[in-house]
Amino acid sequence: MPHAVMKLLENMPMPWEQIRDVKVLYHITGAITFVNEIPWVIEPVYIAQWGTMWIMMRREKRDRRHFKRMRFPPFDDEEPPLDYADNVLDVEPLEAIQIELDPDEDGAVAKWFYDHKPL
């Protein structure tokens, strides 16, 4: 896998983040762009964040607010390629999926649990 693609995928916003701003490194000719950041999260926090996502996504799927069945085939051979400026540029990102944290039970983690770089 090309390094630029790997860095892009590893810095993609998680479901509990609406957007993520990252530092980017451009080549002088503009031929390639790298995401110049490493997502540092300790393993127990990462597992806890994804555990809450699993619970919330099960609830979302049950309630069917954001989940839609995919039509196959997703693209037709006759269909022209999508243009980024026309289809993606003006679209607002979906709201982040976050579980309601109880101030009494979860007070110790409530401030930093959904941060980009917790602890």
mmCIF file of C-alpha atoms in Angstrom:
data_model
loop_
_atom_site.group_PDB
_atom_site.id
_atom_site.type_symbol
_atom_site.label_atom_id
_atom_site.label_comp_id
_atom_site.label_asym_id
_atom_site.label_seq_id
_atom_site.Cartn_x
_atom_site.Cartn_y
_atom_site.Cartn_z
ATOM 1 C CA MET A 1 0.000 0.000 0.000
ATOM 2 C CA PRO A 2 1.424 3.425 -0.862
ATOM 3 C CA HIS A 3 2.584 5.396 2.173
ATOM 4 C CA ALA A 4 0.412 8.432 1.330
ATOM 5 C CA VAL A 5 -2.726 6.244 1.230
ATOM 6 C CA MET A 6 -1.768 4.501 4.491
ATOM 7 C CA LYS A 7 -1.307 7.853 6.282
ATOM 8 C CA LEU A 8 -4.636 9.091 4.911
ATOM 9 C CA LEU A 9 -6.481 5.984 6.128
ATOM 10 C CA GLU A 10 -4.865 5.963 9.570
ATOM 11 C CA ASN A 11 -5.875 9.601 10.133
ATOM 12 C CA MET A 12 -9.469 9.274 8.939
ATOM 13 C CA PRO A 13 -11.989 10.678 11.445
ATOM 14 C CA MET A 14 -13.378 8.050 13.795
ATOM 15 C CA PRO A 15 -17.179 7.698 14.086
ATOM 16 C CA TRP A 16 -17.164 9.723 17.323
ATOM 17 C CA GLU A 17 -15.444 12.657 15.539
ATOM 18 C CA GLN A 18 -17.354 14.854 13.121
ATOM 19 C CA ILE A 19 -14.215 16.235 11.478
ATOM 20 C CA ARG A 20 -10.491 15.902 12.089
ATOM 21 C CA ASP A 21 -7.968 18.583 11.188
ATOM 22 C CA VAL A 22 -4.494 17.216 10.476
ATOM 23 C CA LYS A 23 -1.138 18.624 9.414
ATOM 24 C CA VAL A 24 -0.358 18.023 5.746
ATOM 25 C CA LEU A 25 2.981 17.966 3.922
ATOM 26 C CA TYR A 26 2.901 18.976 0.239
ATOM 27 C CA HIS A 27 5.641 18.210 -2.275
ATOM 28 C CA ILE A 28 7.096 21.332 -3.890
ATOM 29 C CA THR A 29 5.777 20.273 -7.321
ATOM 30 C CA GLY A 30 2.375 19.332 -5.920
ATOM 31 C CA ALA A 31 2.787 15.780 -7.180
ATOM 32 C CA ILE A 32 2.078 14.130 -3.821
ATOM 33 C CA THR A 33 0.588 15.042 -0.470
ATOM 34 C CA PHE A 34 1.228 13.320 2.866
ATOM 35 C CA VAL A 35 -0.715 13.554 6.101
ATOM 36 C CA ASN A 36 2.047 14.535 8.519
ATOM 37 C CA GLU A 37 0.530 13.302 11.773
ATOM 38 C CA ILE A 38 0.471 10.108 13.838
ATOM 39 C CA PRO A 39 -2.687 9.230 15.804
ATOM 40 C CA TRP A 40 -1.427 8.425 19.324
ATOM 41 C CA VAL A 41 -4.027 6.641 21.452
ATOM 42 C CA ILE A 42 -3.219 4.097 24.147
ATOM 43 C CA GLU A 43 -4.758 0.681 23.542
ATOM 44 C CA PRO A 44 -7.196 0.494 26.516
ATOM 45 C CA VAL A 45 -8.703 3.895 25.598
ATOM 46 C CA TYR A 46 -8.973 2.899 21.917
ATOM 47 C CA ILE A 47 -10.722 -0.370 22.841
ATOM 48 C CA ALA A 48 -13.118 1.507 25.153
ATOM 49 C CA GLN A 49 -13.915 4.079 22.437
ATOM 50 C CA TRP A 50 -14.668 1.361 19.883
ATOM 51 C CA GLY A 51 -16.666 -0.580 22.501
ATOM 52 C CA THR A 52 -18.988 2.391 22.957
ATOM 53 C CA MET A 53 -19.170 2.777 19.162
ATOM 54 C CA TRP A 54 -20.243 -0.847 18.841
ATOM 55 C CA ILE A 55 -23.078 -0.239 21.333
ATOM 56 C CA MET A 56 -24.159 3.009 19.649
ATOM 57 C CA MET A 57 -23.999 1.561 16.136
ATOM 58 C CA ARG A 58 -26.158 -1.368 17.213
ATOM 59 C CA ARG A 59 -28.696 1.173 18.523
ATOM 60 C CA GLU A 60 -28.444 3.193 15.298
ATOM 61 C CA LYS A 61 -28.964 0.088 13.206
ATOM 62 C CA ARG A 62 -31.959 -0.889 15.328
ATOM 63 C CA ASP A 63 -33.485 2.581 14.962
ATOM 64 C CA ARG A 64 -32.355 2.867 11.292
ATOM 65 C CA ARG A 65 -31.582 6.582 11.358
ATOM 66 C CA HIS A 66 -28.286 6.588 9.439
ATOM 67 C CA PHE A 67 -28.092 3.025 8.103
ATOM 68 C CA LYS A 68 -29.342 2.396 4.590
ATOM 69 C CA ARG A 69 -29.277 -0.784 2.550
ATOM 70 C CA MET A 70 -26.800 -0.626 -0.291
ATOM 71 C CA ARG A 71 -27.985 -1.200 -3.841
ATOM 72 C CA PHE A 72 -25.896 -3.533 -5.957
ATOM 73 C CA PRO A 73 -24.121 -2.960 -8.228
ATOM 74 C CA PRO A 74 -23.099 0.372 -6.685
ATOM 75 C CA PHE A 75 -21.893 1.774 -10.037
ATOM 76 C CA ASP A 76 -23.122 1.034 -13.514
ATOM 77 C CA ASP A 77 -20.706 0.613 -16.419
ATOM 78 C CA GLU A 78 -22.531 3.322 -18.353
ATOM 79 C CA GLU A 79 -22.376 5.796 -15.447
ATOM 80 C CA PRO A 80 -19.882 8.689 -15.767
ATOM 81 C CA PRO A 81 -17.308 9.135 -12.972
ATOM 82 C CA LEU A 82 -18.318 11.377 -10.051
ATOM 83 C CA ASP A 83 -16.861 14.858 -9.834
ATOM 84 C CA TYR A 84 -15.499 15.814 -6.396
ATOM 85 C CA ALA A 85 -16.467 19.491 -6.686
ATOM 86 C CA ASP A 86 -20.065 18.737 -7.682
ATOM 87 C CA ASN A 87 -20.852 15.880 -5.305
ATOM 88 C CA VAL A 88 -18.620 15.977 -2.222
ATOM 89 C CA LEU A 89 -17.304 19.490 -1.678
ATOM 90 C CA ASP A 90 -20.563 21.082 -0.458
ATOM 91 C CA VAL A 91 -21.783 18.138 1.650
ATOM 92 C CA GLU A 92 -21.793 18.707 5.410
ATOM 93 C CA PRO A 93 -20.301 15.854 7.479
ATOM 94 C CA LEU A 94 -22.714 13.710 9.479
ATOM 95 C CA GLU A 95 -22.967 14.377 13.195
ATOM 96 C CA ALA A 96 -20.614 12.386 15.393
ATOM 97 C CA ILE A 97 -21.961 9.280 17.112
ATOM 98 C CA GLN A 98 -21.362 9.635 20.850
ATOM 99 C CA ILE A 99 -22.875 7.797 23.786
ATOM 100 C CA GLU A 100 -24.444 9.865 26.562
ATOM 101 C CA LEU A 101 -21.942 9.826 29.436
ATOM 102 C CA ASP A 102 -23.391 9.967 32.943
ATOM 103 C CA PRO A 103 -21.700 12.751 34.991
ATOM 104 C CA ASP A 104 -21.736 10.634 38.156
ATOM 105 C CA GLU A 105 -20.578 7.284 36.764
ATOM 106 C CA ASP A 106 -18.422 8.527 33.888
ATOM 107 C CA GLY A 107 -17.190 11.808 35.362
ATOM 108 C CA ALA A 108 -13.558 10.667 35.377
ATOM 109 C CA VAL A 109 -13.481 10.074 31.617
ATOM 110 C CA ALA A 110 -16.188 12.442 30.345
ATOM 111 C CA LYS A 111 -13.801 15.349 29.642
ATOM 112 C CA TRP A 112 -11.310 13.482 27.449
ATOM 113 C CA PHE A 113 -13.031 10.277 26.258
ATOM 114 C CA TYR A 114 -13.925 11.551 22.768
ATOM 115 C CA ASP A 115 -10.843 13.745 22.232
ATOM 116 C CA HIS A 116 -8.640 13.234 19.168
ATOM 117 C CA LYS A 117 -5.601 12.540 21.379
ATOM 118 C CA PRO A 118 -6.930 11.528 24.817
ATOM 119 C CA LEU A 119 -4.664 11.519 27.865
#
